[in-house]
Amino acid sequence: MLAAELTPAELTPAEQAVADAVPRGWKADLRAGDPAADSPARADSWGPERVVRADVLAGLLLAEYAGPADKPALRLAGARITGRLHLGFAEVGFPVTFEECAFDQPPDLYQARTRFLSFADSRLPGLVASNLQVEGNLRLNGCHVTGEARLHGARVTGNLTLSGARLDHPGGVAINGEQLDVGGDLRAEDGFACHGEIVLTAARIGSAVRLDGARLRAPGGLAFGGSNLDVQVGLFARRMEVDGEVRLRHARVGGPLTLRGSRLRNPGGLAVRGGGLNAEGGLFLSLVEAEGMVRLEAAKIGRTLGLDGALLRHPGGVALAGDGLAVDGSLLAREGMTAEGEISLCDASVTGSAHFEGARLANPGGAALSANGITVGKMLKLCDGFSARGRIRLTNAQIGSRLCFDDATLETPGGEALTCWRLETRELALRTAEPVVGTVDLRYARIGVLRDSPAVWPGELCMDGLAYEVLEPVLPAAERLRWLRRDPDGYLPNAYEQLAGMYRRLGSDADARDTLLASQQRRRATLPWYARFWGHLQDVTVGYGFRPLRAAAWLAALLAVGTVVFTRVEPPALKPGEAPHFNPFVYTLDLLLPIIDFGQERAYNPGGATQWLAYGLIAAGWVLATTIAAGLTRSLRRA
């Protein structure tokens, strides 16, 4: 029953007990029954009655069992294994279980094959199990491993369990699981703690990775390395505490990836490196506290990217780098989500809505939110208590339905608080909680409805090339002209044209005329002195053609003056007896109208003061005619 080189005489009582138990699959329990004394941490104090040589175990595991009652299994509890357990390239055709055992040297299972393998609650100075194949579960739950656990290329058809385990290899790799293949779950929860690096590069997990409540420590290094990791069902790491980097570059998770409530610390470095990550069931960072950058550049997120209540700290740097991020669903960053540092979402895309209600972004002197080129299928909501100390950049952004800043607070003293250059959206709501501190740039933006409030108009508003369909509320032109005058670039003709066009579309022709008149009046200040004089003349007489009744008033006034004067002082006729009967009203009208000839002006020749009055009326008539013609031409050109 034993291998040829083993004889009963060579075995200690403990080893004999194990040898008797293996063929029947019985449990060989060498524990004393005192939980404290039976702890593998006190194995150095155990007596010879609990010592089993590794060579003896290897012989038992490699022996052939062919008896009619044989159902072999190694079920060993409370033993101290001395020497090195060499099972490299071996095939063990039955289950192997160690419980609360202590190994003096790392077991060697390189390229070995077995059906079931457990080291539950045992103490190991390391484990050599590269390319190990287990047709069943590999259990390391409750273990205390003080060296490297090498699982490079290992294959486990069932579950790999590390729950409750403690791995201590500071400054080195605690678990090397590159290209590890697990058919079921990888469980490392319920008090799992690791001081050292966990490397799962290019590993494949057939079900889920479960790290709920885990404690990972690799200060300044790689706490969890999952680059190119492939997880079929989901990665669950809630309430996890990490000191070091979590790396998920180009990893794929077939279901949800959640770090909800976790604390991630890697100050001055990367808390999460997830460039190229593909989380098909969503990425949930709600209530996460991250000290260091969270990098999600070019990541693909299905359903939801959740940041509700998260605290992201990377002061003076980028707290969340999501350039090129693609979310096939919603982005949720509500419920007091806080970022100390820049949130960068340049060229990102969100097919649904992006919600930042109540979020607090702070990056004084820099950009609080950089989302140039972002595409949002529905709404982008930066409202309802949202605050930003630092610039918000939305250059070339495309928002499907609504961009909302209602009840928001934006502060960038002395700089641009909001940049929406070439923004496209159906609706922009700018009814902030208080006036924006800093400049708002809407140049060349294309907006359907722009909603604002005079009470919170920003101090400076750049509007060159801004296009909109409707302004709400629809205010009289006199109030909206105050809005236009907030542009720091001064007079911009197209801004007045745009406002006048809106009034015309709404059927408010009077407001449209007032707007265009104000445009000409502001333009006048940009002209040389002689052009300004002519402009003043057109303004006073006919309001640049937008006030034709002014010309009628001037004409009526001059006509009345001339009629009164020439009634009292009738000018002498040039040819007495041939002149028509003198009519002071018609005579004055003949002087004022340069084109129409009633015959009175040619028949009478005033003298003295009345002669100068006649000259003045003739000049005034020409001026009125010229300005009326110029004004009408301008009006017709804009009609």
XYZ file of C-alpha atoms in Angstrom:
639
model
C 0.000 0.000 0.000
C 2.968 2.277 0.561
C 5.654 3.144 -1.938
C 8.420 0.577 -2.065
C 10.955 2.739 -0.262
C 8.734 3.168 2.815
C 8.448 0.589 5.585
C 6.420 0.825 8.813
C 9.620 0.705 10.843
C 10.763 3.931 9.285
C 7.609 5.831 10.180
C 6.912 7.795 13.346
C 3.599 7.201 15.122
C 2.232 10.403 13.556
C 3.334 9.321 10.107
C 1.932 5.856 10.651
C -1.434 7.386 11.580
C -1.399 9.313 8.329
C -0.352 6.223 6.365
C -3.241 4.268 7.881
C -5.756 7.012 7.079
C -4.867 7.748 3.452
C -6.079 4.496 1.799
C -9.526 4.808 3.380
C -9.728 8.590 2.980
C -9.958 8.994 6.740
C -8.990 12.175 8.506
C -5.646 12.125 10.314
C -6.114 14.735 13.023
C -2.989 15.432 15.067
C -4.383 18.449 16.927
C -4.367 18.616 20.735
C -7.861 20.078 21.050
C -6.724 23.473 22.377
C -7.536 26.146 19.750
C -4.757 28.433 20.957
C -2.108 25.699 21.060
C -3.295 24.226 17.764
C -2.757 27.471 15.880
C -0.117 26.982 13.131
C 1.473 30.220 14.363
C 2.715 28.157 17.381
C 3.935 25.218 15.334
C 7.500 25.684 16.604
C 6.299 24.552 20.034
C 4.616 21.383 18.779
C 6.182 18.091 19.811
C 7.339 15.179 17.606
C 3.901 13.605 17.885
C 2.716 16.239 15.387
C 5.633 16.190 12.960
C 5.328 14.585 9.532
C 8.194 14.503 7.079
C 7.489 15.923 3.633
C 9.121 12.912 1.961
C 6.723 10.592 3.743
C 3.769 12.619 2.523
C 5.129 12.582 -1.012
C 5.445 8.801 -0.846
C 1.901 8.451 0.383
C 0.573 10.801 -2.280
C 2.409 9.025 -5.108
C 1.695 5.465 -3.969
C -0.766 3.218 -5.797
C -3.888 2.095 -3.954
C -5.714 -0.846 -5.472
C -7.380 -2.577 -2.528
C -11.104 -3.357 -2.661
C -11.830 -0.930 0.189
C -9.454 1.770 -0.909
C -10.943 5.228 -1.395
C -7.749 7.207 -0.972
C -7.576 10.809 0.138
C -5.118 12.810 2.205
C -6.966 14.616 4.971
C -4.334 15.878 7.391
C -5.000 18.308 10.252
C -2.692 19.877 12.829
C 0.611 18.570 11.435
C 3.976 20.227 11.096
C 5.494 19.230 7.757
C 9.267 19.293 7.806
C 11.401 19.348 4.701
C 10.198 20.248 1.250
C 7.150 18.577 -0.195
C 8.269 17.727 -3.751
C 5.378 16.969 -6.069
C 6.667 18.672 -9.194
C 5.216 17.073 -12.374
C 3.418 14.534 -10.161
C -0.115 13.244 -10.683
C -2.177 12.717 -7.551
C -5.449 11.051 -8.384
C -7.311 11.820 -5.159
C -8.194 14.828 -2.978
C -5.460 16.404 -0.824
C -6.477 18.433 2.220
C -4.280 20.151 4.777
C -6.034 21.814 7.695
C -4.243 23.951 10.276
C -0.905 22.529 9.197
C 2.468 24.278 9.259
C 5.020 23.870 6.472
C 8.672 24.570 7.132
C 9.371 25.053 3.409
C 7.221 26.071 0.451
C 5.468 23.029 -1.079
C 6.591 22.343 -4.652
C 3.612 21.581 -6.904
C 5.134 22.791 -10.151
C 3.298 21.261 -13.132
C 1.503 18.823 -10.783
C -2.004 17.489 -11.303
C -4.594 16.614 -8.672
C -8.338 16.500 -8.129
C -8.845 18.720 -5.092
C -6.281 20.682 -3.086
C -6.752 22.550 0.178
C -4.374 24.304 2.569
C -7.142 25.770 4.717
C -5.982 27.671 7.815
C -2.401 26.506 7.329
C 0.925 28.324 7.544
C 3.158 28.310 4.481
C 6.449 30.132 3.827
C 5.408 30.242 0.168
C 3.904 28.018 -2.509
C 5.364 26.864 -5.798
C 2.398 25.918 -7.982
C 3.124 27.302 -11.441
C 1.219 25.385 -14.131
C -0.531 23.356 -11.441
C -3.734 21.677 -12.613
C -6.535 21.047 -10.150
C -9.632 19.188 -11.290
C -11.785 20.816 -8.664
C -11.184 23.537 -6.054
C -7.950 25.026 -4.779
C -8.438 26.298 -1.257
C -6.078 28.644 0.548
C -8.721 30.155 2.794
C -7.535 31.147 6.247
C -3.883 30.531 5.296
C -0.950 32.570 6.451
C 1.562 32.712 3.614
C 4.829 34.511 4.357
C 6.421 34.239 0.917
C 5.404 34.205 -2.704
C 2.504 32.039 -3.818
C 3.372 31.157 -7.404
C 0.300 30.278 -9.434
C 1.636 31.355 -12.808
C -0.241 29.500 -15.536
C -2.105 27.318 -13.021
C -5.469 25.863 -14.008
C -8.275 25.295 -11.499
C -11.529 23.945 -12.891
C -13.473 24.880 -9.756
C -13.033 27.765 -7.324
C -9.846 29.354 -6.016
C -10.546 30.400 -2.432
C -8.401 32.794 -0.405
C -11.071 34.132 1.932
C -9.731 34.946 5.371
C -6.141 34.352 4.252
C -3.162 36.506 5.263
C -0.375 36.961 2.754
C 2.790 38.683 3.958
C 5.488 39.396 1.417
C 6.180 43.130 1.792
C 8.194 44.610 -1.012
C 7.641 41.569 -3.226
C 4.980 39.585 -5.063
C 2.578 37.867 -2.688
C 0.555 36.118 -5.413
C 1.878 35.582 -8.905
C -1.172 34.542 -10.878
C -0.164 35.552 -14.377
C -2.207 33.601 -16.926
C -4.014 31.818 -14.103
C -7.171 30.038 -15.306
C -9.989 29.525 -12.800
C -13.203 27.913 -13.990
C -15.312 29.193 -11.092
C -14.907 32.016 -8.581
C -11.768 33.600 -7.231
C -12.723 34.422 -3.651
C -10.587 36.601 -1.398
C -13.006 38.142 1.075
C -14.084 37.723 4.717
C -10.972 39.277 6.207
C -8.534 38.530 3.386
C -5.384 40.630 3.831
C -2.350 40.895 1.609
C 0.871 42.794 2.273
C 2.625 42.556 -1.051
C 1.709 42.569 -4.718
C -1.101 40.548 -6.257
C -0.402 39.912 -9.943
C -3.202 38.488 -12.083
C -1.983 39.679 -15.469
C -3.862 37.993 -18.330
C -5.629 35.686 -15.876
C -9.010 34.216 -16.770
C -11.789 33.786 -14.206
C -14.765 31.784 -15.425
C -17.193 33.207 -12.873
C -16.511 36.130 -10.500
C -13.670 37.762 -8.597
C -14.818 38.503 -5.061
C -12.730 40.877 -2.955
C -15.411 42.348 -0.691
C -13.790 43.646 2.490
C -10.261 42.728 1.399
C -7.223 44.608 2.741
C -4.413 45.054 0.221
C -1.113 46.761 1.047
C 1.719 47.590 -1.330
C 2.582 51.216 -0.494
C 3.864 53.000 -3.581
C 3.635 49.766 -5.570
C 1.161 47.429 -7.242
C -1.456 46.275 -4.763
C -3.644 44.513 -7.346
C -2.427 43.886 -10.871
C -5.194 42.841 -13.217
C -3.951 44.029 -16.605
C -5.666 42.044 -19.374
C -7.616 40.155 -16.729
C -10.697 38.405 -18.155
C -13.599 37.916 -15.739
C -16.749 36.343 -17.127
C -19.375 37.270 -14.518
C -18.245 40.214 -12.373
C -15.595 41.739 -10.144
C -16.870 42.625 -6.668
C -14.534 44.623 -4.428
C -16.857 46.500 -2.091
C -15.575 48.065 1.130
C -12.040 47.123 0.137
C -9.043 48.980 1.568
C -6.043 49.370 -0.707
C -2.697 51.017 -0.069
C -1.071 51.062 -3.505
C -2.208 50.866 -7.113
C -5.154 48.912 -8.477
C -4.285 48.103 -12.088
C -6.984 46.998 -14.527
C -5.499 48.060 -17.856
C -7.353 46.460 -20.772
C -9.137 44.126 -18.386
C -12.520 42.732 -19.410
C -15.337 42.112 -16.974
C -18.420 40.481 -18.468
C -20.694 41.808 -15.729
C -20.477 44.604 -13.155
C -17.204 45.859 -11.717
C -17.850 47.441 -8.344
C -15.578 49.072 -5.787
C -18.455 50.672 -3.917
C -17.427 52.012 -0.519
C -13.750 51.125 -0.979
C -10.794 53.228 0.177
C -7.941 53.451 -2.308
C -4.725 55.220 -1.307
C -1.768 55.900 -3.543
C -0.941 59.582 -2.939
C 0.976 61.203 -5.760
C 0.424 58.189 -8.014
C -2.355 56.145 -9.568
C -5.070 54.844 -7.289
C -6.762 53.051 -10.198
C -5.154 52.445 -13.585
C -7.973 51.368 -15.883
C -7.013 52.572 -19.335
C -8.728 50.416 -21.955
C -10.861 48.683 -19.309
C -14.043 47.026 -20.600
C -16.677 46.712 -17.867
C -19.688 45.368 -19.729
C -22.061 45.415 -16.762
C -21.042 48.844 -15.483
C -18.316 50.355 -13.324
C -19.422 51.389 -9.843
C -17.174 53.691 -7.816
C -19.948 55.030 -5.594
C -18.804 56.156 -2.124
C -15.207 55.352 -3.070
C -12.452 57.358 -1.392
C -9.505 57.533 -3.777
C -6.290 59.352 -2.961
C -4.364 59.500 -6.212
C -5.417 59.542 -9.852
C -8.230 57.355 -11.167
C -7.344 56.693 -14.815
C -10.052 55.419 -17.162
C -8.788 56.664 -20.508
C -10.374 54.904 -23.493
C -12.294 52.621 -21.129
C -15.600 51.087 -22.254
C -18.343 50.999 -19.658
C -21.679 49.300 -20.212
C -24.886 50.518 -18.614
C -23.552 52.823 -15.872
C -20.475 54.592 -14.632
C -21.362 55.263 -10.998
C -19.512 57.902 -8.983
C -22.299 58.892 -6.609
C -20.873 60.118 -3.318
C -17.293 59.385 -4.357
C -14.354 61.379 -2.964
C -11.489 61.708 -5.457
C -8.339 63.425 -4.207
C -5.409 64.436 -6.359
C -4.923 68.144 -5.561
C -3.161 70.079 -8.284
C -3.390 67.139 -10.690
C -5.982 65.056 -12.510
C -8.295 63.295 -10.067
C -10.219 61.414 -12.780
C -8.686 60.911 -16.224
C -11.401 59.692 -18.565
C -10.335 61.038 -21.944
C -11.887 58.911 -24.680
C -14.075 57.117 -22.137
C -17.196 55.500 -23.641
C -20.248 54.876 -21.443
C -23.073 52.942 -23.064
C -25.630 54.222 -20.608
C -25.518 56.857 -17.857
C -22.772 58.617 -15.938
C -23.848 59.246 -12.334
C -21.763 61.573 -10.162
C -24.345 62.882 -7.703
C -25.030 62.861 -3.961
C -22.139 65.056 -2.917
C -19.537 63.537 -5.201
C -16.335 65.493 -4.505
C -13.193 65.886 -6.570
C -10.041 67.697 -5.442
C -8.217 68.018 -8.734
C -9.297 67.981 -12.356
C -12.017 65.771 -13.826
C -10.967 65.166 -17.443
C -13.535 63.723 -19.856
C -12.214 65.074 -23.155
C -13.671 63.299 -26.208
C -15.670 61.017 -23.919
C -19.090 59.735 -24.969
C -22.173 58.946 -22.902
C -25.137 57.509 -24.770
C -27.574 58.368 -21.994
C -27.404 61.244 -19.515
C -24.539 62.547 -17.385
C -25.587 63.645 -13.894
C -23.476 65.844 -11.620
C -26.277 67.190 -9.416
C -24.842 68.308 -6.076
C -21.268 67.406 -7.051
C -18.417 69.563 -5.752
C -15.375 70.045 -7.982
C -12.359 71.996 -6.782
C -9.193 72.763 -8.713
C -8.463 76.464 -8.087
C -6.206 77.983 -10.705
C -6.862 75.121 -13.134
C -9.697 73.228 -14.763
C -12.267 71.644 -12.474
C -13.958 69.835 -15.393
C -12.373 69.389 -18.817
C -14.879 67.850 -21.212
C -13.859 69.278 -24.560
C -15.381 67.256 -27.365
C -17.640 65.246 -25.061
C -20.771 63.733 -26.592
C -23.809 63.149 -24.365
C -26.853 61.534 -25.929
C -29.365 63.094 -23.570
C -28.773 65.529 -20.699
C -25.660 66.892 -19.038
C -26.772 68.159 -15.637
C -24.367 70.332 -13.660
C -27.055 71.756 -11.429
C -29.042 71.549 -8.181
C -26.211 72.455 -5.838
C -23.358 71.657 -8.224
C -20.282 73.793 -7.569
C -16.987 74.239 -9.378
C -13.972 76.186 -8.185
C -11.964 76.158 -11.371
C -12.711 76.274 -15.094
C -15.362 74.159 -16.816
C -14.384 73.386 -20.398
C -17.027 72.199 -22.856
C -15.438 73.253 -26.144
C -16.967 71.399 -29.130
C -19.241 69.477 -26.769
C -22.410 67.952 -28.224
C -25.311 67.541 -25.801
C -28.334 65.763 -27.228
C -31.107 67.477 -25.316
C -30.173 69.715 -22.377
C -27.152 71.270 -20.677
C -28.277 72.536 -17.297
C -26.489 74.811 -14.786
C -29.595 75.741 -12.790
C -28.794 76.455 -9.115
C -25.075 75.853 -9.757
C -22.135 77.870 -8.400
C -19.232 78.577 -10.761
C -16.140 80.395 -9.533
C -12.986 81.270 -11.460
C -11.969 84.763 -10.346
C -10.131 86.622 -13.088
C -10.464 83.829 -15.644
C -12.897 81.825 -17.756
C -15.376 80.062 -15.508
C -17.276 78.341 -18.329
C -16.060 77.722 -21.868
C -18.710 76.499 -24.301
C -16.980 77.446 -27.551
C -18.761 75.694 -30.455
C -21.088 73.872 -28.066
C -24.157 72.259 -29.659
C -27.273 71.547 -27.620
C -31.026 71.897 -27.892
C -31.272 73.703 -24.576
C -28.848 75.546 -22.297
C -30.081 76.543 -18.840
C -27.888 79.167 -17.135
C -30.018 80.090 -14.141
C -27.167 79.707 -11.674
C -27.579 80.101 -7.929
C -25.652 83.387 -8.102
C -23.828 85.320 -10.819
C -20.922 83.378 -12.279
C -17.552 84.582 -10.976
C -15.489 84.708 -14.140
C -16.156 84.841 -17.866
C -18.718 82.673 -19.665
C -17.661 81.916 -23.257
C -20.500 81.014 -25.652
C -18.719 81.949 -28.866
C -19.925 80.082 -31.957
C -22.207 77.888 -29.836
C -25.409 76.593 -31.460
C -28.295 76.457 -29.003
C -31.985 75.868 -29.461
C -33.361 77.479 -26.290
C -31.162 79.516 -23.965
C -32.724 79.951 -20.537
C -31.237 82.492 -18.147
C -32.190 85.066 -15.538
C -31.256 88.766 -15.431
C -30.621 88.416 -11.708
C -27.656 86.082 -12.300
C -26.259 87.236 -15.623
C -22.474 86.747 -15.572
C -20.290 89.834 -15.433
C -18.639 88.915 -18.742
C -20.340 86.911 -21.481
C -18.577 86.241 -24.804
C -21.159 85.841 -27.600
C -19.373 86.314 -30.926
C -20.972 83.887 -33.396
C -23.503 82.596 -30.845
C -26.620 81.194 -32.548
C -29.888 80.457 -30.758
C -33.544 80.094 -31.607
C -35.191 81.449 -28.457
C -34.125 83.270 -25.293
C -36.206 82.585 -22.197
C -37.558 84.586 -20.573
C -38.508 86.721 -23.589
C -37.490 90.142 -22.277
C -38.002 93.545 -23.918
C -35.151 94.669 -26.118
C -34.086 97.296 -23.581
C -33.229 94.554 -21.059
C -31.622 92.199 -23.548
C -29.407 95.021 -24.790
C -27.923 95.199 -21.289
C -27.210 91.474 -21.687
C -25.376 92.069 -24.979
C -23.265 94.807 -23.432
C -21.673 92.238 -21.100
C -19.456 90.984 -23.916
C -15.860 92.028 -23.108
C -15.027 92.157 -26.845
C -17.235 95.220 -27.251
C -19.417 95.773 -30.298
C -20.236 92.557 -32.215
C -22.671 93.129 -35.119
C -23.744 89.493 -35.380
C -24.817 89.429 -31.720
C -27.326 92.233 -32.418
C -28.413 90.607 -35.677
C -29.027 87.320 -33.824
C -31.137 89.005 -31.147
C -33.117 91.010 -33.716
C -33.722 87.841 -35.721
C -35.188 86.147 -32.643
C -37.565 89.060 -32.062
C -38.677 88.944 -35.706
C -39.359 85.191 -35.443
C -41.489 85.896 -32.382
C -43.378 88.680 -34.230
C -41.954 91.474 -32.077
C -40.906 93.883 -34.830
C -40.611 96.847 -32.465
C -38.042 95.010 -30.322
C -36.199 93.936 -33.458
C -35.971 97.590 -34.606
C -34.820 98.711 -31.165
C -32.091 96.081 -31.249
C -30.831 97.072 -34.687
C -30.922 100.757 -33.754
C -28.811 100.000 -30.671
C -26.412 98.103 -32.919
C -25.890 101.172 -35.101
C -25.475 103.385 -32.067
C -22.727 101.109 -30.636
C -21.109 100.837 -34.044
C -20.886 104.614 -34.234
C -18.335 104.689 -31.413
C -15.934 102.608 -33.547
C -15.964 105.085 -36.481
C -13.777 108.165 -37.246
C -15.049 111.587 -36.152
C -16.658 112.595 -39.456
C -18.499 109.264 -39.700
C -19.599 109.610 -36.076
C -20.999 113.074 -36.916
C -22.965 111.637 -39.826
C -24.138 108.822 -37.619
C -25.362 111.218 -34.956
C -27.229 113.119 -37.631
C -28.920 109.951 -38.904
C -29.731 108.922 -35.341
C -31.293 112.247 -34.398
C -33.245 112.614 -37.608
C -34.534 109.155 -38.521
C -32.995 106.759 -35.972
C -30.851 105.178 -38.704
C -34.026 104.461 -40.639
C -35.620 102.519 -37.795
C -37.485 105.625 -36.537
C -39.133 107.094 -39.705
C -41.595 109.093 -37.619
C -38.679 111.186 -36.388
C -38.247 112.537 -39.946
C -41.960 113.355 -40.094
C -41.690 115.152 -36.753
C -38.700 117.171 -37.942
C -40.494 117.969 -41.194
C -43.640 119.051 -39.365
C -41.663 121.229 -36.961
C -39.695 122.965 -39.725
C -42.851 123.370 -41.797
C -44.609 125.035 -38.887
C -41.706 127.400 -38.213
C -41.410 128.380 -41.867
C -45.155 128.880 -42.226
C -45.328 131.185 -39.190
C -42.288 133.243 -40.220
C -43.272 133.661 -43.863
C -46.850 134.529 -42.874
C -45.507 137.482 -40.914
C -42.767 138.457 -43.360
C -43.888 137.788 -46.889
C -40.914 137.655 -49.316
C -41.125 139.931 -52.370
C -41.914 138.409 -55.752
C -39.147 138.174 -58.301
C -41.536 139.321 -61.073
C -44.459 141.249 -59.650
C -47.625 140.602 -61.564
C -46.409 137.232 -62.827
C -45.872 135.469 -59.518
C -48.548 133.052 -58.210
C -50.451 133.958 -55.103
C -48.093 133.577 -52.129
C -48.892 130.678 -49.759
C -46.504 130.534 -46.761
C -47.280 126.850 -46.092
C -46.682 125.734 -49.681
C -43.647 128.037 -49.965
C -42.068 126.415 -46.888
C -42.906 122.949 -48.195
C -41.301 123.865 -51.534
C -38.112 124.808 -49.688
C -38.034 121.583 -47.638
C -38.683 119.079 -50.411
C -35.688 119.075 -52.779
C -37.335 117.048 -55.508
C -40.938 118.312 -55.639
C -41.492 121.794 -57.182
C -44.688 123.689 -56.305
C -43.513 126.879 -58.108
C -43.398 129.003 -54.937
C -39.651 128.856 -54.299
C -38.764 130.157 -57.832
C -41.292 132.992 -57.685
C -40.255 134.695 -54.450
C -36.935 136.012 -53.197
C -36.701 136.483 -49.409
C -34.195 138.893 -47.974
C -32.401 139.539 -44.726
C -33.012 137.069 -41.952
C -35.752 135.284 -43.896
C -33.254 134.579 -46.649
C -31.029 132.686 -44.180
C -34.097 130.839 -42.916
C -34.846 129.755 -46.473
C -31.283 128.525 -46.943
C -31.549 126.568 -43.680
C -34.818 124.961 -44.739
C -33.343 123.928 -48.070
C -30.280 122.382 -46.352
C -32.469 120.639 -43.771
C -34.593 119.219 -46.556
C -31.586 117.737 -48.311
C -30.244 116.276 -45.046
C -33.628 114.750 -44.203
C -33.983 113.308 -47.690
C -30.494 111.801 -47.637
C -30.788 110.268 -44.182
C -34.269 108.929 -44.914
C -32.964 107.289 -48.077
C -29.963 105.805 -46.234
C -32.129 104.568 -43.396
C -34.713 103.026 -45.693
C -31.971 101.312 -47.687
C -30.514 99.824 -44.495
C -33.948 98.706 -43.290
C -34.837 97.081 -46.604
C -31.491 95.290 -46.681
C -32.228 93.704 -43.277
C -35.855 92.905 -44.031
